[in-house]
Coordinates of N, CA and C in Angstrom, one line a residue:
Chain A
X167 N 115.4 -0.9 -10.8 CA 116.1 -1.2 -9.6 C 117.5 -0.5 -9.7
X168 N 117.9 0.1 -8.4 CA 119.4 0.5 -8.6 C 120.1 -0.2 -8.4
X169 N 121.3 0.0 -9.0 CA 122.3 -0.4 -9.6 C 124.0 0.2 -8.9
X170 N 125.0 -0.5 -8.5 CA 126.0 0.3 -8.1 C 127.4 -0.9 -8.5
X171 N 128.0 -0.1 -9.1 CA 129.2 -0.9 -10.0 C 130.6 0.1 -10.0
X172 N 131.4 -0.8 -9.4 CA 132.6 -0.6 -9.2 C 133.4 -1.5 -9.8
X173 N 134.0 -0.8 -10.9 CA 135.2 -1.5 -11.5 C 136.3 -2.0 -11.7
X174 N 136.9 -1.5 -10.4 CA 138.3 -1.9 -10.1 C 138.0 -2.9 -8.8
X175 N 138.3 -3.7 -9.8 CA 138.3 -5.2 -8.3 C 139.5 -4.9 -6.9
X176 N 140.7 -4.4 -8.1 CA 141.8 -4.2 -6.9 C 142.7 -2.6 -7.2
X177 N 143.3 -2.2 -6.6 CA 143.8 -1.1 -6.8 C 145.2 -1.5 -5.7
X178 N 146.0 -0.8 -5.7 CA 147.6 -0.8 -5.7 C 148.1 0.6 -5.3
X179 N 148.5 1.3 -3.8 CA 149.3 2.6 -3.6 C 150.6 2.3 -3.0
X180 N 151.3 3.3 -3.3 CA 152.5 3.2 -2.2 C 152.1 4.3 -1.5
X181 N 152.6 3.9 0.0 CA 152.5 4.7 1.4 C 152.4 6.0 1.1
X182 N 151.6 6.5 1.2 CA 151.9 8.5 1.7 C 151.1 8.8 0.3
X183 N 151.0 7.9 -0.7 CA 150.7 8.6 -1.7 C 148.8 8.4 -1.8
X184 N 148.1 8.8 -2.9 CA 147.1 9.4 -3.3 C 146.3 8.5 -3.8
X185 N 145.7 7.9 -3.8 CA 144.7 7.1 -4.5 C 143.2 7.5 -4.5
X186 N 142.3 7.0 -5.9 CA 140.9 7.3 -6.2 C 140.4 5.8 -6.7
X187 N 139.3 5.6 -6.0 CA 138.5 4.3 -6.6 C 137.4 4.6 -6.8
X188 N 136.9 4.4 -7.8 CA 135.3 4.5 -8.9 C 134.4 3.9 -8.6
X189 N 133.4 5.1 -8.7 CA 132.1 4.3 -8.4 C 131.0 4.5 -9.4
X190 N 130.2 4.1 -9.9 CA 129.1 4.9 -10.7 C 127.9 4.1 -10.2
X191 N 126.8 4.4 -10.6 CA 125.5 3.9 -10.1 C 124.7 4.3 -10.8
X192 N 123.3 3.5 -10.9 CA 121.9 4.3 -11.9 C 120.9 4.0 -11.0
X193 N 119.9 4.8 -11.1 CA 118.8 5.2 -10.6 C 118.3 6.1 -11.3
X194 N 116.9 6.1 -10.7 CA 116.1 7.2 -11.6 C 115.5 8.7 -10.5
X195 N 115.9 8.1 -9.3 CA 115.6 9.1 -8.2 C 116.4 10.1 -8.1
X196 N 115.8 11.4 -7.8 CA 116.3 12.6 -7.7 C 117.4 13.0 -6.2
X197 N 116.4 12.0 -5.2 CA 117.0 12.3 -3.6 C 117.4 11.1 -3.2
X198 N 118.8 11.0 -3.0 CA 119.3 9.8 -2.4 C 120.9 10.3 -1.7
X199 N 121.0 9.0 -1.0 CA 122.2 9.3 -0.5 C 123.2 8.3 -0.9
X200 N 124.7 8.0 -1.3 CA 125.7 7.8 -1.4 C 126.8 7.5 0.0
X201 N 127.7 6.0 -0.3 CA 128.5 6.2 1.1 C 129.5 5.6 0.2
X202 N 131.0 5.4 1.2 CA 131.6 4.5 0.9 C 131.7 3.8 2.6
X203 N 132.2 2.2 2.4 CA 132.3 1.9 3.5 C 133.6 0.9 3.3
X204 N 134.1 0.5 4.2 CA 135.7 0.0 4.4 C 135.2 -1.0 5.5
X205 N 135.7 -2.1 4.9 CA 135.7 -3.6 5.6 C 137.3 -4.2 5.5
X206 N 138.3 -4.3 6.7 CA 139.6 -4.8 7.3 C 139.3 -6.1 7.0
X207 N 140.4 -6.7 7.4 CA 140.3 -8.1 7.2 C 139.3 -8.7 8.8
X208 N 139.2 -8.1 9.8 CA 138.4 -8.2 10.8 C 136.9 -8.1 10.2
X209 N 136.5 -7.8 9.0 CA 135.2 -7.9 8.6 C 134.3 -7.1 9.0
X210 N 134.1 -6.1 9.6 CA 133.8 -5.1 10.3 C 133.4 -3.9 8.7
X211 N 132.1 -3.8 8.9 CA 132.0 -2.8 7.8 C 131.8 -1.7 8.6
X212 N 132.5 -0.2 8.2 CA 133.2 0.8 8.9 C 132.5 1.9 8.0
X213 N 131.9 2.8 8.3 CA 131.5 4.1 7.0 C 132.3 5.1 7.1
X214 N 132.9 5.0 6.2 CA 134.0 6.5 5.8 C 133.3 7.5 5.2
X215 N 132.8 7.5 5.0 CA 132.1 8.8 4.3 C 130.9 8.6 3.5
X216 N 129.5 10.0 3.8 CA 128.1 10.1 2.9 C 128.6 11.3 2.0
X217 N 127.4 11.2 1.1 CA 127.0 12.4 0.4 C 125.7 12.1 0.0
X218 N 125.5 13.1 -0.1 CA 123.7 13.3 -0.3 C 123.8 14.4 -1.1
X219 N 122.6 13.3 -2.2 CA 122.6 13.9 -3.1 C 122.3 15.4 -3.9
X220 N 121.8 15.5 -3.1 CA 120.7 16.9 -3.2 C 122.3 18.2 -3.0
X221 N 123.0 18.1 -2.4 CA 124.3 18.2 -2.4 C 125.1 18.8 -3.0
X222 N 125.4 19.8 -3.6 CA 126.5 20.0 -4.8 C 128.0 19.4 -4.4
X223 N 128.4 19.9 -3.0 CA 129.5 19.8 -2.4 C 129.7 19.0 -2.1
X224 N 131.1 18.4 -2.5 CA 131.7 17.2 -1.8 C 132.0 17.1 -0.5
X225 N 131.7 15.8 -0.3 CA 132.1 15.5 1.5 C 133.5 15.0 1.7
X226 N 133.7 15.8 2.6 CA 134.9 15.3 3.3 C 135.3 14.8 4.3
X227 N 136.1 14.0 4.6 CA 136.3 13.7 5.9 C 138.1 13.2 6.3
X228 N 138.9 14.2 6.7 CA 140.2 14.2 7.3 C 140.9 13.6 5.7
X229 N 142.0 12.7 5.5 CA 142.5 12.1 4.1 C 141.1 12.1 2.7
X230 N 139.9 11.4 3.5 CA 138.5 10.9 2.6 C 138.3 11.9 2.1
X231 N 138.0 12.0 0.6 CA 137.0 13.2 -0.1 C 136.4 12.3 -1.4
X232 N 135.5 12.9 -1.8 CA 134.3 12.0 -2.9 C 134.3 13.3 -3.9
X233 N 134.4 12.7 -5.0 CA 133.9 13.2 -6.5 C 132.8 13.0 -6.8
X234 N 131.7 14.0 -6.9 CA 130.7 13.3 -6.5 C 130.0 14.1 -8.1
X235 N 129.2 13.4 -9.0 CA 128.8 14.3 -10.3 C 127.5 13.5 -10.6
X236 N 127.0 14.2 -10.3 CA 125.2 13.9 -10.0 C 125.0 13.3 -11.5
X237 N 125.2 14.2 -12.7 CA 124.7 13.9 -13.8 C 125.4 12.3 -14.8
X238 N 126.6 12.5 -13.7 CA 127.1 11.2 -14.7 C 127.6 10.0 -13.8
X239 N 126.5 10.3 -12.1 CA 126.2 9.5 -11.7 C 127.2 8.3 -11.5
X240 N 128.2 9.4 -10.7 CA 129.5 9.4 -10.5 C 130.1 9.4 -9.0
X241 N 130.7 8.4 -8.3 CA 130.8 8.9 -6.9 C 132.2 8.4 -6.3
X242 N 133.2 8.6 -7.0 CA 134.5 8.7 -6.4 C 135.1 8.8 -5.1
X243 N 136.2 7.7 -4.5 CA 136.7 8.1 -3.5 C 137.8 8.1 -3.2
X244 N 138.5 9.6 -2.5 CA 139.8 9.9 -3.1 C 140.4 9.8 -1.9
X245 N 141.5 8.8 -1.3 CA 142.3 8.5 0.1 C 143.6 9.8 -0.3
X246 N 144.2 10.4 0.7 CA 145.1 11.1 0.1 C 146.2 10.8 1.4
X247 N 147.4 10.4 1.2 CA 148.4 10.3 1.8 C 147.5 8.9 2.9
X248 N 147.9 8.0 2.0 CA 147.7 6.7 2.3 C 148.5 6.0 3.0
X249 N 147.8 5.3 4.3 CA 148.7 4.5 5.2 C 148.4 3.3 5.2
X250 N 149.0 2.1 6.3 CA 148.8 0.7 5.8 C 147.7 0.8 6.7
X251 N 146.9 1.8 7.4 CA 145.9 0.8 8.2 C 144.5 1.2 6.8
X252 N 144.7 1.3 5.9 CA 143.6 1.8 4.4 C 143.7 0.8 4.5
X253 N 144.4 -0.3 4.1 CA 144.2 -1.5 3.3 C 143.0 -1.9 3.5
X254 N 142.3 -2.4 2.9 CA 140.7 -3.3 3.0 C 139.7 -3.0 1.7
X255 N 139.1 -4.0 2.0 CA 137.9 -3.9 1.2 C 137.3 -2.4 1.0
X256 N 136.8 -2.1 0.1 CA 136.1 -0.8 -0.1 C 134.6 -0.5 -0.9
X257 N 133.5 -0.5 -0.6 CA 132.4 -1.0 -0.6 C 131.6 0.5 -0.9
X258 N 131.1 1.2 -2.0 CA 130.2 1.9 -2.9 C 129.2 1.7 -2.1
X259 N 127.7 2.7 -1.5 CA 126.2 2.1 -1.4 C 125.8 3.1 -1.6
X260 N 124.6 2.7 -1.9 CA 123.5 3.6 -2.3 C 122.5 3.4 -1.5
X261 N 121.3 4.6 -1.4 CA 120.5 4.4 -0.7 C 118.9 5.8 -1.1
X262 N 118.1 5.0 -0.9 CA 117.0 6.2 -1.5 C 116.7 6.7 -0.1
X263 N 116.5 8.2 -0.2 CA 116.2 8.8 0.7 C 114.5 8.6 0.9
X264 N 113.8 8.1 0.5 CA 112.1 8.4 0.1 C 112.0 7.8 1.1
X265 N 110.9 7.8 2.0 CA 109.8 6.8 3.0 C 111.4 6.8 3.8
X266 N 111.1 5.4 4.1 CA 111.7 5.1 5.5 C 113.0 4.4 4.7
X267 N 113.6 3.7 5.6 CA 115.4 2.8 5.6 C 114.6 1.7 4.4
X268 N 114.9 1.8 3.1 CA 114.8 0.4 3.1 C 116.0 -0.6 2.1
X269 N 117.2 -0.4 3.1 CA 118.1 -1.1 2.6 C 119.3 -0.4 1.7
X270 N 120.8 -1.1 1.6 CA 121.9 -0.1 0.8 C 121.8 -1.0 -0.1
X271 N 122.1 -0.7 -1.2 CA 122.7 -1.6 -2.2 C 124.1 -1.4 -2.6
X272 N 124.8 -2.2 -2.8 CA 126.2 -1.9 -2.9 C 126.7 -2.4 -4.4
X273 N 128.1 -1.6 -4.3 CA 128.8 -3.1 -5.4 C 129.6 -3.4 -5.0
X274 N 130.1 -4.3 -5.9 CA 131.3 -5.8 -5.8 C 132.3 -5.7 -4.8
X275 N 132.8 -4.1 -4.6 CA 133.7 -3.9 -4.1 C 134.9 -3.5 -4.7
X276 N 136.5 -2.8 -3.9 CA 137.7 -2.7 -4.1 C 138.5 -3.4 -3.3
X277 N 139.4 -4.1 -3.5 CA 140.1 -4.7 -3.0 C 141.3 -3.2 -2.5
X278 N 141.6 -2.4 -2.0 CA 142.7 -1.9 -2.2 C 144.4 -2.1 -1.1
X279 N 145.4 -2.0 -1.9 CA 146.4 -2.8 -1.2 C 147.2 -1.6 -1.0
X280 N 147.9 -1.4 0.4 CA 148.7 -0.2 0.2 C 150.1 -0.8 0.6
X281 N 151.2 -0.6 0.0 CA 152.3 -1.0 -0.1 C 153.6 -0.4 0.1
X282 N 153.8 -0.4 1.2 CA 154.9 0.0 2.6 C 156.4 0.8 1.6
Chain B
X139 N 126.4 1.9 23.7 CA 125.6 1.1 23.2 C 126.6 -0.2 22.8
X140 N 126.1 -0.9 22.9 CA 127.3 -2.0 22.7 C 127.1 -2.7 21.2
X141 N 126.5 -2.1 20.1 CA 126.7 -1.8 18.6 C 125.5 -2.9 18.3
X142 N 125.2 -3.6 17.1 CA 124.8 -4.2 16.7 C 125.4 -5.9 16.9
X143 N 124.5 -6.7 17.6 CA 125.6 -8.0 18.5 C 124.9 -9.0 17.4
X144 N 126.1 -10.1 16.8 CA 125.6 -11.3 16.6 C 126.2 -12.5 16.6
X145 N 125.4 -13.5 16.7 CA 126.2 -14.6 16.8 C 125.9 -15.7 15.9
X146 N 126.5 -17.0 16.4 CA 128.1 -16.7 16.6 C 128.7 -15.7 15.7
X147 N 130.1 -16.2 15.9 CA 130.6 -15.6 14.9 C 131.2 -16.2 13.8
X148 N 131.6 -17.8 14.3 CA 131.5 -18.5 13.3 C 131.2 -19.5 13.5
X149 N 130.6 -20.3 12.1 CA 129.6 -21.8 12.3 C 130.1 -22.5 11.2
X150 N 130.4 -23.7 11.7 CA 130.9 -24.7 10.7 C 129.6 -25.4 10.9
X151 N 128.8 -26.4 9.8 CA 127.8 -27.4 9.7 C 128.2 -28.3 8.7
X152 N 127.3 -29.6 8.6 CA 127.2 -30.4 7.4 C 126.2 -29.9 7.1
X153 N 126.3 -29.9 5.7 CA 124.8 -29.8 4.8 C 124.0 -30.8 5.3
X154 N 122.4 -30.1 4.7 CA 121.6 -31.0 5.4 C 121.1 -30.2 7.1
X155 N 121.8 -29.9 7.6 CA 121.8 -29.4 9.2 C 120.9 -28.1 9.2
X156 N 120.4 -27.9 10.3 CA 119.5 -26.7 10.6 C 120.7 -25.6 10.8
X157 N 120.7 -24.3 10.5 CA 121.3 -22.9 11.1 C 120.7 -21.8 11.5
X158 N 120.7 -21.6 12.3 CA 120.5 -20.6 13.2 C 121.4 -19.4 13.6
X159 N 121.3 -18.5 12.9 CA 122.1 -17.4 13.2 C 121.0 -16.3 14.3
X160 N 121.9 -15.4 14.5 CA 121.2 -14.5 15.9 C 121.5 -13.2 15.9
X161 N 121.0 -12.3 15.6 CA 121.0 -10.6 15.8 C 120.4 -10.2 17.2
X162 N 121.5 -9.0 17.4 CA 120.6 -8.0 18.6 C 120.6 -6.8 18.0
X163 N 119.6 -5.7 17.8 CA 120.2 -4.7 16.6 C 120.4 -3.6 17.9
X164 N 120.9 -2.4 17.8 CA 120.7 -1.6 18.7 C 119.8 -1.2 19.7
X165 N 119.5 -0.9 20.7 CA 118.5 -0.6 21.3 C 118.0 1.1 21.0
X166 N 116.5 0.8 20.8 CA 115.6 1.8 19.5 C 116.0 2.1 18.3
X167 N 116.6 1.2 17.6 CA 116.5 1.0 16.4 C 115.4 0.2 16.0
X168 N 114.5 0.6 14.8 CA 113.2 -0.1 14.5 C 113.7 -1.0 13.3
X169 N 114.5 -0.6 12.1 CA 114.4 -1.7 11.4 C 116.4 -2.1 11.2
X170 N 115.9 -3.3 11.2 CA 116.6 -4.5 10.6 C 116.8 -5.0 9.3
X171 N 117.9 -5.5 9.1 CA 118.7 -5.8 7.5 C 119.1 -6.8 8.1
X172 N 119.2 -7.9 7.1 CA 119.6 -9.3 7.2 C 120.7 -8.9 5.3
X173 N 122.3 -9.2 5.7 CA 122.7 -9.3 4.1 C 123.3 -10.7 4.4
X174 N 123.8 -10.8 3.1 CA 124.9 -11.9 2.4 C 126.0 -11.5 1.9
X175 N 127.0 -12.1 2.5 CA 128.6 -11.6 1.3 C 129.4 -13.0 1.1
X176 N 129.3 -12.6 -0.3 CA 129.7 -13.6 -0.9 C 130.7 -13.3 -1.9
X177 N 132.0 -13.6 -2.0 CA 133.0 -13.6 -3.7 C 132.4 -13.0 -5.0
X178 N 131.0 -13.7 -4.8 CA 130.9 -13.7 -6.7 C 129.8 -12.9 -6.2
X179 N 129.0 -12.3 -5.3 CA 127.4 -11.8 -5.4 C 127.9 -10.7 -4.9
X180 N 128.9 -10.4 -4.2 CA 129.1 -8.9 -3.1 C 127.9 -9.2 -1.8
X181 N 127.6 -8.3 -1.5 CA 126.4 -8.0 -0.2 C 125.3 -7.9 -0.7
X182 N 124.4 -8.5 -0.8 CA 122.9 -9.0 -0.9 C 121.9 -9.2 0.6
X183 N 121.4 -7.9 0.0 CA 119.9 -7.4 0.9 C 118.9 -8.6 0.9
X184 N 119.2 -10.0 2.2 CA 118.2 -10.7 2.0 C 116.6 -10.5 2.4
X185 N 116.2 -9.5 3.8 CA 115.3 -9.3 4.2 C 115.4 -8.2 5.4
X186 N 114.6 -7.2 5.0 CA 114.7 -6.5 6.6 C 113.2 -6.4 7.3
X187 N 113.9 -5.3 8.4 CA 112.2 -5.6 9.2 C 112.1 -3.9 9.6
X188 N 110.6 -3.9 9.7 CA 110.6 -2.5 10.6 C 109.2 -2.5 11.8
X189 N 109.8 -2.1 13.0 CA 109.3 -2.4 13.9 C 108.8 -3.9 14.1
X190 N 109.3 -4.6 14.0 CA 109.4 -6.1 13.8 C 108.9 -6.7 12.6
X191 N 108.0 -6.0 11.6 CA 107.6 -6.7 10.9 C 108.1 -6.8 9.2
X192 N 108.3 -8.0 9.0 CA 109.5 -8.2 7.8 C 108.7 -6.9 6.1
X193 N 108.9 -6.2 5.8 CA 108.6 -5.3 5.1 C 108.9 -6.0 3.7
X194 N 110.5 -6.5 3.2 CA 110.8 -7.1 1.9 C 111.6 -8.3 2.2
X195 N 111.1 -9.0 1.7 CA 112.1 -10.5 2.1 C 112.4 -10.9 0.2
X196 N 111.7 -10.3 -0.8 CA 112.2 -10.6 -2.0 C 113.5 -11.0 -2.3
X197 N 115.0 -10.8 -1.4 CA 116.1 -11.1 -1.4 C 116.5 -12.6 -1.0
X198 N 115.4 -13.5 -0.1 CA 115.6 -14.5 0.4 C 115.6 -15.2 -0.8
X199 N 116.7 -15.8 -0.8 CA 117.5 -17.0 -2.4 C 115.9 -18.4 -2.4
X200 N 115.6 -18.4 -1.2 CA 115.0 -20.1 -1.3 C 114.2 -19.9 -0.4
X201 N 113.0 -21.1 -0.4 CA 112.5 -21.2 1.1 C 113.0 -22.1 2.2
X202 N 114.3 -22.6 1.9 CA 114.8 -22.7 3.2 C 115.7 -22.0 4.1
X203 N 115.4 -20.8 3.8 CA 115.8 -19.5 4.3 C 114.5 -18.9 5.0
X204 N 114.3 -18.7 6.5 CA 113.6 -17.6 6.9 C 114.3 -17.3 7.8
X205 N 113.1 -15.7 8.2 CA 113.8 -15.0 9.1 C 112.9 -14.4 9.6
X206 N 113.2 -13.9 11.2 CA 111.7 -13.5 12.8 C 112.7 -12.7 13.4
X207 N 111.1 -11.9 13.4 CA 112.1 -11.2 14.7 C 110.8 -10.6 15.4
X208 N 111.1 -11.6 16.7 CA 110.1 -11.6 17.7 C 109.5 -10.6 18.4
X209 N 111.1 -9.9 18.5 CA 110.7 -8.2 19.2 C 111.5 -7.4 18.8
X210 N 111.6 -6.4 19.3 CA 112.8 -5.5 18.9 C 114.0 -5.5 19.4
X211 N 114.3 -6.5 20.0 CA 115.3 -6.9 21.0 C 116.2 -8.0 20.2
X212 N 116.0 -8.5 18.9 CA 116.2 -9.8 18.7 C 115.7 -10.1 17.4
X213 N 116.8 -11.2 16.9 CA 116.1 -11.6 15.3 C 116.8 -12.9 14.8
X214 N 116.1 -13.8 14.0 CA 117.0 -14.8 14.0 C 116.9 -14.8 12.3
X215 N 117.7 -15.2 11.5 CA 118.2 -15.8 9.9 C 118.4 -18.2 10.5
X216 N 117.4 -18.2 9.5 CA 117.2 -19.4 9.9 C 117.5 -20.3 8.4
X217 N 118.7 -21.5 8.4 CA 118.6 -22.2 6.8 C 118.1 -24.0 7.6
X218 N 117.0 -24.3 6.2 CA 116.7 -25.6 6.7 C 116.6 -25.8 5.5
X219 N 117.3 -26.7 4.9 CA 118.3 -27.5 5.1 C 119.7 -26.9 4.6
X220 N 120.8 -26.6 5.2 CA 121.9 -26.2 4.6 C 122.2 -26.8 3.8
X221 N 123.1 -26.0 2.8 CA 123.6 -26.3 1.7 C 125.1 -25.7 1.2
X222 N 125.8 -26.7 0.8 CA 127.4 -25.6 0.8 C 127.4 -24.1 0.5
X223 N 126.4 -24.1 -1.2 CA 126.4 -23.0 -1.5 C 125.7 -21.7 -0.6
X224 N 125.6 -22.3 0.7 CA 125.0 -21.4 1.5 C 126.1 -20.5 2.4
X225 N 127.3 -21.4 2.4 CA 128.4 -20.6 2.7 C 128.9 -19.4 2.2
X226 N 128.8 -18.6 3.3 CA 129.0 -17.0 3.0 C 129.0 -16.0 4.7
X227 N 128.8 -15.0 4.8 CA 129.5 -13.9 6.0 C 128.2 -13.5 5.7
X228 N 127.2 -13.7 6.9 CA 125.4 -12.9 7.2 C 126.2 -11.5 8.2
X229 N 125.5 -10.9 7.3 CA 125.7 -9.6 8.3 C 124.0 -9.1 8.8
X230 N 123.9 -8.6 9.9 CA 122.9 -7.9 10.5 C 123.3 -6.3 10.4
X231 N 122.4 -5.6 10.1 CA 122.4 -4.3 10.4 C 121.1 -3.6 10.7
X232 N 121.4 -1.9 12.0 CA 120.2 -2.1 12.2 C 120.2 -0.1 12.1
X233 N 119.0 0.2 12.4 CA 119.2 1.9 11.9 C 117.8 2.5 12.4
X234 N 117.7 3.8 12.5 CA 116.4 4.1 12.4 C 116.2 4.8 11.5
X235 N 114.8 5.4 11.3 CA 114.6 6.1 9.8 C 115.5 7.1 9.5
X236 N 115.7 7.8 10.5 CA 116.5 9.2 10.6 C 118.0 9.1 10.6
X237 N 118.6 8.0 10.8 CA 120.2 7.8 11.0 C 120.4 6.8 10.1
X238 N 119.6 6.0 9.1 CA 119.7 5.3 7.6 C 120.2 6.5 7.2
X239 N 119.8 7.5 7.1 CA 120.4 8.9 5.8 C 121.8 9.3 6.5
X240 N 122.3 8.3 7.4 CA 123.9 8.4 7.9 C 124.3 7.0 7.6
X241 N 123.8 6.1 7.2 CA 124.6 4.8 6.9 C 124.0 4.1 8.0
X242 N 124.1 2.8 8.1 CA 123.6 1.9 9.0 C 124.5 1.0 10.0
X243 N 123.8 1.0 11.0 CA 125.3 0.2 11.7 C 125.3 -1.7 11.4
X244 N 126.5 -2.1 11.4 CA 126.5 -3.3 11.1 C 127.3 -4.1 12.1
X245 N 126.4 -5.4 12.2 CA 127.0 -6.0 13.3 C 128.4 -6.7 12.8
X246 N 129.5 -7.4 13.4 CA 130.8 -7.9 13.0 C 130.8 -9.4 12.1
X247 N 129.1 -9.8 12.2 CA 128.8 -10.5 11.0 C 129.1 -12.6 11.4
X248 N 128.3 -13.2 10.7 CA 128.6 -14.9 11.1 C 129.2 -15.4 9.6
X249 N 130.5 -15.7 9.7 CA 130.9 -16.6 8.7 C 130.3 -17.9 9.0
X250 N 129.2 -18.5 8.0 CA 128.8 -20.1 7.9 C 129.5 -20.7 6.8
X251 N 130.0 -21.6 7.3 CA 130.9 -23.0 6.6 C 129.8 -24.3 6.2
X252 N 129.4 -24.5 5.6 CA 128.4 -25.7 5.2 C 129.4 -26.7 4.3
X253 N 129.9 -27.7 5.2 CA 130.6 -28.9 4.7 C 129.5 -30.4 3.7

């Protein structure tokens, strides 16, 4: 079964500055895809960003970029010039590309707090 | 599209009490995710569906947990008999085969309170 673990319960930026939260995961599949997702205190799960696997290149999107290292199954995500509307939950998933949808698996999460 | 709709949004019960929670997943979206979020478990895949029919329900904690989905229009997460520790945020999410490999949409989710 996969697996997706995120170690930093909480993380801590000041405004404008740079932050990265960890992700690692195991599986034994070759083709899959990768997200992060961002939940506000409105509860609202939001997707910031995929990568797929198959992929060398990291995805980016505007501040969002991912470390992405297939072999050490590694999937980082790096906020850069951080504002207060970041704050929220931050939520790792996984997902096998094979057959059809069947389900993300996530971890624990990041708490992350950005501080004015 | 007016996203993935459910309700309520929040439900207070006594234990003991029937719950009824309610999804609408997008329209032509074929499968459905039923999660859990909890403190101590994170988001837990309790059961999805595809083209209505429940594919893995392995995730359902008990059998007083089911879940239908009549058509494609509709789905219900049912607990008989509540239980505190059943308190937690059900999220519905719904996707098709081809836009799962973009993430899945999720509905704004039912906080249940089981007093």
């Amino acid at each position: 079964a996969q697996t997706v673990t995120q170690s930093q319960p909480e993380m801590s930026v000041q405004e404008a500055e740079t932050v990265t939260l960890s992700c690692t995961y195991d599986t034994s599949e070759s083709d899959y895809y990768l997200f992060w997702y961002k939940q506000p205190p409105s509860r609202q799960m939001i997707l910031v960003i995929r990568q797929e696997a198959y992929k060398q290149q990291n995805a980016t999107e505007n501040r969002f970029s991912v470390n992405f290292q297939k072999a050490a199954k590694s999937f980082s995500l790096k906020i850069s010039d951080s504002q207060l509307g970041d704050a929220a939950m931050y939520f790792c998933a996984y997902s096998y590309s094979g057959g059809g949808a069947d389900g993300l698996t996530f971890g624990k999460g990041t708490h992350l707090i950005i501080q004015p | 599209d007016a996203g993935v709709i459910q309700s309520p949004r929040h439900e207070v019960t006594e234990m003991g009490q029937e719950v009824t929670l309610r999804c609408k997943p997008i329209s032509g979206h074929d499968y459905l995710f039923w999660y859990r979020q909890t403190m101590m478990r994170g988001l837990e895949l309790l059961i999805y569906f595809n083209n209505n029919v429940p594919i893995d329900d392995s995730g359902m904690p008990e059998d007083r947990f089911s879940a239908k989905m009549p058509n494609a229009s509709f789905s219900t997460l049912k607990i008989q008999p509540s239980e505190p520790r059943d308190s937690a945020v059900y999220f519905c999410a719904s996707s098709t085969r081809a836009s799962a490999n973009y993430g899945y949409t999720f509905g704004s989710g039912t906080r249940l309170t089981v007093v």
